Coordinates of C-alpha atoms and ligand atoms in Angstrom, one line a residue:
M1 CA -10.8 -16.0 5.7
K2 CA -14.3 -14.6 5.5
Y3 CA -15.0 -12.0 2.9
L4 CA -17.4 -9.1 3.4
S5 CA -18.7 -9.6 -0.1
S6 CA -20.1 -13.0 1.1
L7 CA -22.6 -11.0 3.2
K8 CA -24.2 -9.5 0.1
N9 CA -27.7 -10.8 1.1
K10 CA -27.3 -10.2 4.8
N11 CA -29.2 -7.5 6.7
L12 CA -26.9 -5.6 8.9
S13 CA -29.4 -3.1 10.2
N14 CA -28.1 -1.2 13.2
Q15 CA -25.1 -3.5 13.5
I16 CA -21.9 -1.7 14.5
C17 CA -19.0 -2.5 12.1
L18 CA -15.5 -1.5 13.0
L19 CA -13.8 -0.7 9.7
R20 CA -10.0 -0.5 9.6
V21 CA -8.7 1.5 6.7
D22 CA -5.3 3.1 5.8
F23 CA -5.7 6.8 5.7
N24 CA -2.0 7.3 6.4
L25 CA -1.7 10.4 4.2
T26 CA 0.1 13.7 4.8
D27 CA -1.4 17.2 4.5
D28 CA 0.8 17.4 1.4
D29 CA -0.8 14.3 -0.1
L30 CA -4.2 15.7 0.5
R31 CA -3.3 19.0 -1.2
K32 CA -1.7 17.4 -4.2
Q33 CA -4.2 14.6 -5.0
K34 CA -7.8 15.5 -5.9
I35 CA -9.2 12.3 -4.4
P36 CA -6.3 10.2 -2.9
L37 CA -6.5 6.6 -4.1
R38 CA -6.5 5.4 -0.5
I39 CA -9.7 7.4 0.3
K40 CA -11.4 6.6 -3.0
S41 CA -10.6 2.9 -2.5
A42 CA -12.2 2.8 0.9
L43 CA -15.6 4.1 -0.4
P44 CA -17.0 0.8 -1.8
T45 CA -16.8 -1.0 1.6
I46 CA -18.3 2.0 3.5
K47 CA -21.1 2.2 1.0
F48 CA -21.7 -1.5 1.1
L49 CA -22.1 -1.4 4.9
L50 CA -24.3 1.7 4.8
G51 CA -26.5 0.0 2.2
K52 CA -27.2 -2.7 4.7
G53 CA -28.2 -0.3 7.4
A54 CA -25.0 -0.8 9.5
K55 CA -23.3 1.8 11.6
V56 CA -19.7 2.3 10.5
V57 CA -16.9 3.2 12.8
I58 CA -13.8 4.0 10.7
L59 CA -10.4 3.3 12.3
S60 CA -7.0 4.4 11.0
H61 CA -3.6 5.6 12.0
R62 CA -1.8 8.6 10.5
G63 CA 1.9 9.4 10.5
R64 CA 4.3 8.7 13.3
P65 CA 3.2 10.9 16.2
K66 CA 5.5 9.2 18.6
E67 CA 8.5 10.5 16.8
T68 CA 7.5 14.2 17.1
S69 CA 8.6 15.9 20.2
D70 CA 6.3 18.9 20.3
K71 CA 3.0 17.6 21.7
R72 CA 0.9 20.4 20.4
Q73 CA 2.2 19.9 16.9
V74 CA 1.4 16.2 17.2
T75 CA -2.3 16.7 17.5
R76 CA -2.4 19.3 14.7
V77 CA -0.3 17.5 12.2
Y78 CA -1.5 13.9 12.7
T79 CA -5.2 14.4 13.5
L80 CA -7.7 12.6 11.3
K81 CA -10.1 15.5 11.4
P82 CA -9.4 16.7 7.8
F83 CA -10.8 13.4 6.6
V84 CA -14.3 14.2 8.0
K85 CA -14.8 16.9 5.4
I86 CA -13.4 14.8 2.6
L87 CA -15.4 11.7 3.5
S88 CA -18.7 13.6 4.0
K89 CA -18.3 15.2 0.6
L90 CA -17.6 11.9 -1.2
L91 CA -20.3 10.0 0.6
K92 CA -22.8 12.9 0.6
K93 CA -23.5 12.1 4.2
S94 CA -22.3 13.7 7.5
V95 CA -19.4 11.9 9.3
Q96 CA -19.1 12.2 13.1
F97 CA -15.6 12.6 14.5
I98 CA -14.8 11.0 17.8
D99 CA -11.7 12.3 19.6
F100 CA -10.0 10.4 22.4
K101 CA -10.8 13.0 25.0
K102 CA -13.8 11.0 25.8
D103 CA -13.4 7.7 27.6
F104 CA -14.3 4.4 25.9
K105 CA -17.6 4.0 27.8
T106 CA -18.9 7.4 26.6
I107 CA -17.7 6.6 23.0
K108 CA -19.5 3.3 23.2
T109 CA -22.7 5.0 24.3
I110 CA -22.5 7.6 21.6
I111 CA -22.2 4.9 18.9
K112 CA -24.9 2.8 20.5
I113 CA -27.6 5.5 20.6
S114 CA -26.8 6.8 17.1
P115 CA -29.3 6.1 14.4
R116 CA -28.7 3.4 11.8
G117 CA -26.4 4.4 8.9
T118 CA -24.3 6.7 11.1
I119 CA -20.6 7.0 10.1
F120 CA -18.0 7.7 12.7
L121 CA -14.4 8.4 12.3
L122 CA -12.2 7.7 15.3
E123 CA -9.2 9.9 15.9
N124 CA -5.7 8.6 14.9
L125 CA -5.2 5.3 16.6
R126 CA -1.5 6.1 17.1
F127 CA -2.4 8.7 19.7
F128 CA -2.7 5.7 21.9
P129 CA 0.5 3.8 22.7
G130 CA -1.4 0.6 22.7
E131 CA -1.9 0.6 18.9
D132 CA 1.7 0.0 17.9
K133 CA 2.4 -2.2 20.9
N134 CA -0.5 -4.4 20.0
D135 CA -1.7 -4.1 23.5
Q136 CA -4.4 -6.6 24.2
K137 CA -6.3 -4.4 26.6
F138 CA -6.4 -1.6 24.0
A139 CA -7.5 -4.1 21.3
R140 CA -10.3 -5.4 23.6
K141 CA -11.4 -1.8 24.3
L142 CA -11.6 -1.0 20.5
A143 CA -13.4 -4.3 19.9
S144 CA -15.9 -3.5 22.6
L145 CA -17.1 -0.6 20.4
G146 CA -18.6 -2.9 17.7
K147 CA -20.0 -6.2 16.7
F148 CA -18.0 -6.9 13.5
Y149 CA -14.5 -6.1 12.4
I150 CA -13.6 -5.4 8.7
N151 CA -10.1 -5.0 7.5
D152 CA -9.8 -2.9 4.4
A153 CA -6.3 -1.7 5.2
F154 CA -4.2 -3.8 2.9
A155 CA -1.5 -1.2 2.7
F156 CA -0.9 -1.7 6.5
S157 CA -1.4 -5.5 6.7
H158 CA 2.3 -6.0 7.2
R159 CA 2.1 -4.3 10.6
P160 CA 0.9 -6.3 13.6
T161 CA -0.8 -3.5 15.6
A162 CA -3.8 -3.7 17.9
S163 CA -6.3 -2.6 15.3
M164 CA -4.9 -5.0 12.7
V165 CA -4.3 -8.2 14.6
G166 CA -5.7 -7.6 18.1
I167 CA -9.3 -6.8 17.3
P168 CA -9.9 -10.0 15.2
K169 CA -9.2 -12.0 18.3
F170 CA -12.4 -10.6 19.9
L171 CA -14.8 -10.1 17.0
A172 CA -16.1 -11.9 13.9
S173 CA -13.9 -10.5 11.2
Y174 CA -14.0 -10.0 7.5
A175 CA -11.8 -8.9 4.6
G176 CA -13.3 -5.7 3.1
L177 CA -13.9 -5.2 -0.6
L178 CA -10.6 -3.4 -1.1
L179 CA -8.6 -6.0 0.8
E180 CA -10.3 -8.7 -1.3
K181 CA -9.5 -6.9 -4.5
E182 CA -5.8 -6.4 -3.5
I183 CA -5.4 -10.0 -2.6
K184 CA -7.1 -11.3 -5.7
N185 CA -5.0 -9.2 -8.0
L186 CA -1.7 -9.8 -6.3
S187 CA -2.3 -13.5 -6.1
K188 CA -2.6 -13.5 -9.9
V189 CA 1.0 -12.6 -10.1
M190 CA 2.0 -15.1 -7.4
Q191 CA 0.1 -18.1 -8.9
K192 CA 0.7 -19.1 -12.5
P193 CA 1.3 -15.6 -13.9
K194 CA 1.1 -15.5 -17.7
R195 CA 4.6 -15.4 -19.1
P196 CA 6.6 -13.4 -20.0
L197 CA 6.5 -12.0 -16.5
V198 CA 8.4 -8.7 -16.2
I199 CA 9.1 -7.1 -12.8
I200 CA 10.2 -3.5 -12.8
L201 CA 12.0 -2.3 -9.6
G202 CA 13.3 1.1 -8.9
G203 CA 13.0 3.6 -6.0
A204 CA 15.3 4.4 -3.2
K205 CA 16.3 1.2 -1.5
I206 CA 17.2 -2.2 -2.9
S207 CA 16.8 -3.6 0.6
D208 CA 13.0 -3.0 0.4
K209 CA 12.8 -5.1 -2.8
I210 CA 15.3 -7.9 -2.1
G211 CA 12.5 -10.3 -0.8
V212 CA 10.6 -9.9 -4.1
I213 CA 13.7 -10.4 -6.2
K214 CA 14.7 -13.6 -4.4
N215 CA 11.2 -15.0 -4.3
F216 CA 10.8 -14.6 -8.1
L217 CA 14.2 -15.7 -9.0
K218 CA 14.1 -18.9 -7.1
N219 CA 13.2 -22.2 -8.7
V220 CA 9.8 -23.4 -7.7
N221 CA 9.2 -27.2 -7.4
G222 CA 12.0 -27.9 -9.8
H223 CA 10.5 -25.6 -12.4
K224 CA 12.4 -22.6 -13.6
S225 CA 11.9 -19.3 -11.8
R226 CA 8.6 -17.6 -12.5
V227 CA 10.0 -14.2 -13.7
N228 CA 11.4 -13.7 -17.1
C229 CA 13.3 -10.6 -16.3
I230 CA 13.7 -7.9 -13.7
L231 CA 14.2 -4.4 -15.1
T232 CA 16.0 -2.1 -12.6
G233 CA 16.3 1.6 -12.2
G234 CA 16.7 4.2 -9.4
G235 CA 18.7 3.4 -6.3
V236 CA 18.2 -0.3 -7.0
A237 CA 20.2 -0.1 -10.2
N238 CA 22.8 2.1 -8.6
T239 CA 23.5 -0.5 -6.0
F240 CA 23.9 -3.1 -8.7
F241 CA 26.3 -0.7 -10.5
A242 CA 28.3 -0.3 -7.3
A243 CA 28.4 -4.1 -6.9
Q244 CA 30.0 -4.2 -10.4
R245 CA 32.5 -1.6 -9.3
L246 CA 31.2 0.9 -11.8
P247 CA 31.8 4.5 -10.8
I248 CA 28.5 6.0 -9.5
G249 CA 29.8 9.2 -8.0
K250 CA 27.5 10.5 -5.4
S251 CA 24.4 8.6 -6.6
L252 CA 21.9 7.2 -4.2
Y253 CA 22.7 3.5 -3.4
E254 CA 23.0 1.1 -0.4
K255 CA 26.5 0.2 0.5
Q256 CA 25.6 -2.6 2.9
M257 CA 23.7 -4.3 0.1
I258 CA 26.6 -4.7 -2.2
P259 CA 27.5 -8.3 -1.2
T260 CA 23.8 -9.4 -1.8
A261 CA 23.7 -7.4 -5.0
K262 CA 26.8 -9.2 -6.2
L263 CA 25.2 -12.6 -5.6
L264 CA 22.0 -11.6 -7.4
L265 CA 23.9 -10.4 -10.4
R266 CA 24.8 -14.1 -11.2
S267 CA 21.3 -14.3 -12.5
R268 CA 21.0 -13.1 -16.1
K269 CA 17.4 -12.1 -15.4
I270 CA 18.4 -8.9 -13.7
I271 CA 18.6 -6.2 -16.3
L272 CA 20.5 -3.0 -15.6
P273 CA 20.2 0.3 -17.4
I274 CA 22.6 0.8 -20.3
D275 CA 22.7 4.5 -20.0
S276 CA 21.6 7.1 -17.5
A277 CA 20.5 10.7 -17.0
I278 CA 23.1 12.4 -14.9
Q279 CA 23.5 15.7 -13.1
G280 CA 26.7 16.6 -11.4
K281 CA 28.0 13.4 -10.0
K282 CA 24.6 11.8 -9.6
I283 CA 22.7 9.3 -11.7
L284 CA 19.2 10.6 -11.5
D285 CA 17.3 8.6 -14.1
I286 CA 17.5 5.9 -16.7
G287 CA 18.7 7.2 -20.1
P288 CA 17.0 7.2 -23.6
K289 CA 18.6 3.9 -24.8
T290 CA 17.4 2.2 -21.6
I291 CA 13.9 3.6 -22.0
K292 CA 13.8 2.2 -25.5
R293 CA 15.0 -1.2 -24.4
Y294 CA 12.7 -1.4 -21.4
V295 CA 9.7 -0.3 -23.5
E296 CA 10.4 -3.1 -26.0
I297 CA 10.5 -5.7 -23.2
I298 CA 7.3 -4.3 -21.6
K299 CA 5.6 -4.7 -25.0
K300 CA 6.2 -8.4 -25.1
A301 CA 5.2 -9.0 -21.5
R302 CA 2.0 -10.7 -20.5
T303 CA 2.3 -10.0 -16.8
I304 CA 3.9 -6.9 -15.3
V305 CA 4.7 -5.7 -11.8
W306 CA 6.1 -2.3 -11.1
N307 CA 7.3 -0.8 -7.9
G308 CA 9.7 2.1 -7.4
P309 CA 10.4 5.0 -9.8
M310 CA 13.2 4.8 -12.3
G311 CA 14.7 8.1 -11.2
Y312 CA 14.4 11.2 -9.1
I313 CA 10.8 12.0 -10.1
E314 CA 10.5 15.0 -7.8
S315 CA 12.3 16.8 -10.6
P316 CA 10.3 16.7 -13.9
K317 CA 13.6 16.4 -15.8
F318 CA 14.4 13.1 -14.1
A319 CA 10.8 11.8 -14.3
R320 CA 11.1 10.9 -18.0
G321 CA 12.1 7.3 -17.4
S322 CA 9.3 6.6 -15.0
K323 CA 6.8 8.4 -17.3
A324 CA 7.9 6.3 -20.3
I325 CA 7.5 3.1 -18.2
S326 CA 4.0 4.2 -17.2
Q327 CA 2.9 4.9 -20.8
A328 CA 4.3 1.6 -22.0
I329 CA 2.4 -0.3 -19.3
L330 CA -0.8 1.6 -20.1
K331 CA -0.4 0.6 -23.8
S332 CA 0.5 -3.0 -23.1
Q333 CA -2.0 -5.8 -23.1
A334 CA -0.4 -7.5 -20.1
F335 CA -2.1 -8.0 -16.7
S336 CA -0.2 -5.3 -14.7
V337 CA 0.1 -4.4 -11.1
I338 CA 1.6 -1.1 -10.0
G339 CA 2.2 -0.1 -6.4
G340 CA 4.2 2.2 -4.1
G341 CA 3.4 5.8 -3.0
E342 CA 5.9 7.6 -5.2
T343 CA 5.4 5.2 -8.1
I344 CA 1.7 5.8 -8.4
S345 CA 2.2 9.6 -8.0
I346 CA 3.7 9.6 -11.5
L347 CA 0.9 7.6 -13.2
P348 CA -1.2 9.4 -15.8
A349 CA -4.9 9.7 -14.9
A350 CA -5.8 7.0 -17.5
C351 CA -4.2 4.4 -15.2
F352 CA -6.9 4.9 -12.6
K353 CA -9.8 4.3 -14.9
P354 CA -11.1 0.7 -14.7
H355 CA -9.2 -1.1 -17.5
A356 CA -11.4 -4.2 -17.7
S357 CA -9.3 -5.6 -14.8
R358 CA -6.1 -5.5 -16.9
L359 CA -4.4 -2.8 -14.9
F360 CA -4.4 -2.8 -11.1
V361 CA -3.1 0.1 -9.1
S362 CA -2.5 -1.1 -5.6
T363 CA -3.0 1.2 -2.6
A364 CA 0.1 -0.5 -1.0
G365 CA 3.8 -0.1 -1.2
G366 CA 5.6 -2.0 1.6
A367 CA 2.7 -4.5 2.1
M368 CA 2.6 -5.3 -1.6
L369 CA 6.4 -6.0 -1.6
E370 CA 6.1 -8.3 1.4
Y371 CA 3.1 -10.1 -0.2
L372 CA 5.1 -10.6 -3.4
A373 CA 8.1 -11.7 -1.4
G374 CA 5.9 -14.6 -0.3
K375 CA 5.7 -13.5 3.3
K376 CA 2.6 -14.0 5.5
L377 CA 1.1 -10.6 6.3
P378 CA 0.0 -10.4 10.0
G379 CA -3.2 -8.4 9.2
I380 CA -4.3 -11.1 6.7
E381 CA -3.2 -14.0 9.0
A382 CA -5.3 -12.4 11.8
L383 CA -8.4 -12.7 9.6
N384 CA -7.5 -16.4 8.8
T385 CA -7.4 -17.3 12.4
S386 CA -10.3 -15.1 13.6
L387 CA -13.7 -16.2 14.8
Ligands
ADP401 P1 7.6 3.9 -3.7 O1 7.1 5.0 -2.8 O2 6.9 4.0 -5.0 O3 7.5 2.6 -3.1 P2 10.3 4.3 -3.1 O4 9.9 4.9 -1.8 O5 11.1 3.0 -3.0 O6 9.1 4.2 -4.1 O7 11.3 5.3 -3.8 C1 10.9 6.5 -4.3 C2 12.0 7.6 -4.2 O8 13.1 7.1 -4.8 C3 11.5 8.8 -4.9 O9 11.5 9.9 -3.9 C4 12.7 9.1 -5.9 O10 13.1 10.4 -5.9 C5 13.8 8.3 -5.4 N1 14.7 7.9 -6.4 C6 14.6 7.0 -7.4 N2 15.6 7.0 -8.2 C7 16.5 7.9 -7.7 C8 17.8 8.3 -8.1 N3 18.5 7.8 -9.2 N4 18.4 9.2 -7.3 C9 17.8 9.8 -6.3 N5 16.6 9.4 -5.9 C10 15.9 8.5 -6.6
MG402 MG1 8.1 5.7 -1.0

C-alpha cells in the first residue's frame, strides 16, 4: 500500500486528486457536534494536498437515500451541500459544490480549467445507483475526473462500493493521512499489544462484536489468547445474561445470539456486570458495583479497546456507566483505542486532545470492529492491489 505521507517532498502542482472521505453524518450530528470528528479528521489530508498545489475533489456518501421513498425529501435530507459551508470555514478557503445535474464531461471541464488549489465537493455519491453496486462504468467515470485517488474514509473501508474499491483499479492510489493513522493505531492492538489487554464491549448488538470477541479469545500459534479480559455492558451483556437464563425482563438483547453467547461463556475472560441500573423491566446501564470493578480492571490495563456504550446513554441517568468508563480510560496510562458513533458521543472533550499518542479516538465503528475481527477490509485491499 502506498501512503500519501510518502509524497511529502513531491510537487503536486495542478494535479487533480480525488479524495474519498466519510462525511456520513446526519443533520442532527451536525447540530450537536461543534466540529464533528469525521470532518476535523479529514482536514490534515486536504491541507496536505492544498499545500502541494493540488486540486482536491472530495467524494463522500451520506445516509441511505435509496431507502427513502419521497424523492424530494431525498435530495434535501441527504445532500452534501451543508458541508460546503463547514469546510470553507474550517479551511478558510472557498469550496465549490458540484451537483450531479451536470454530466461528467462538463464536471471534468470545470475541474480542469479551475486554478490550482481549488477544492471541490461532489454531491452525495449514493444519488447514483452505481456507487453501492460498485458499477465499473461509474467507477471509471469518477476516476476520469482526476489523476490520483486518495482513500481517507477508514470508517467506510468495510464497504466495497465504486468509490472505495472501483476507482483504485483505474488510478494510482494512496492511503490518506487519516487512514494511515487509523491503521497504525489499530494494528498496535492487533500486533503484540502490551498486556494486560482489556476489551470493553457494549452497545446494542452482540452480533456486531462477535468477530472481535472470537478473534481475541482464540489461541494464536499455540500461545494463549491475546486478550486478558472482555468487560461487557449494554445489549451485549443482556444477551449473555439471557444465555445464562437470568431474567432480563424487557431489556434489549439478541435472541438468535443465545447459542453463540452460551459457547462464549465457557471462556472465563468474558466478564459480566454484577449489578445493573434498571427502570421498569429494563436493564439500562451497569450498576455502581460493576463500575467500581471495571474501573479497577481498567487501572491495571496496558492496552484498552472500547466500543459500545454500557447503557442507554441517550438518557443521562443511564449514561453513568459509560461516563465512568470514559473517565477511567482518560486517567489510565494504557494505550487506548475508542470507537463507535454513540460511544464517542459520550467522551469528555479531553479525550479529543492529543494525548501523546496514548489515546486514539477512531472515526470508525463498524469498520473498526471488522478490522479488529481480523477481517480484510475491501477499501484497504483495493489500495494494496492498486497501481
Ligand atoms: P456505537 O455506535 O458506539 O458503535 P452501538 O451502535 O453498538 O454503539 O450501540 C449504541 C446504542 O446502544 C445506544 O443508542 C444505546 O442507547 C444503546 N444501548 C446500550 N445499552 C443499552 C441498554 N441496556 N438498553 C437499551 N439500549 C442500550
Ligand atoms: Mg451506533
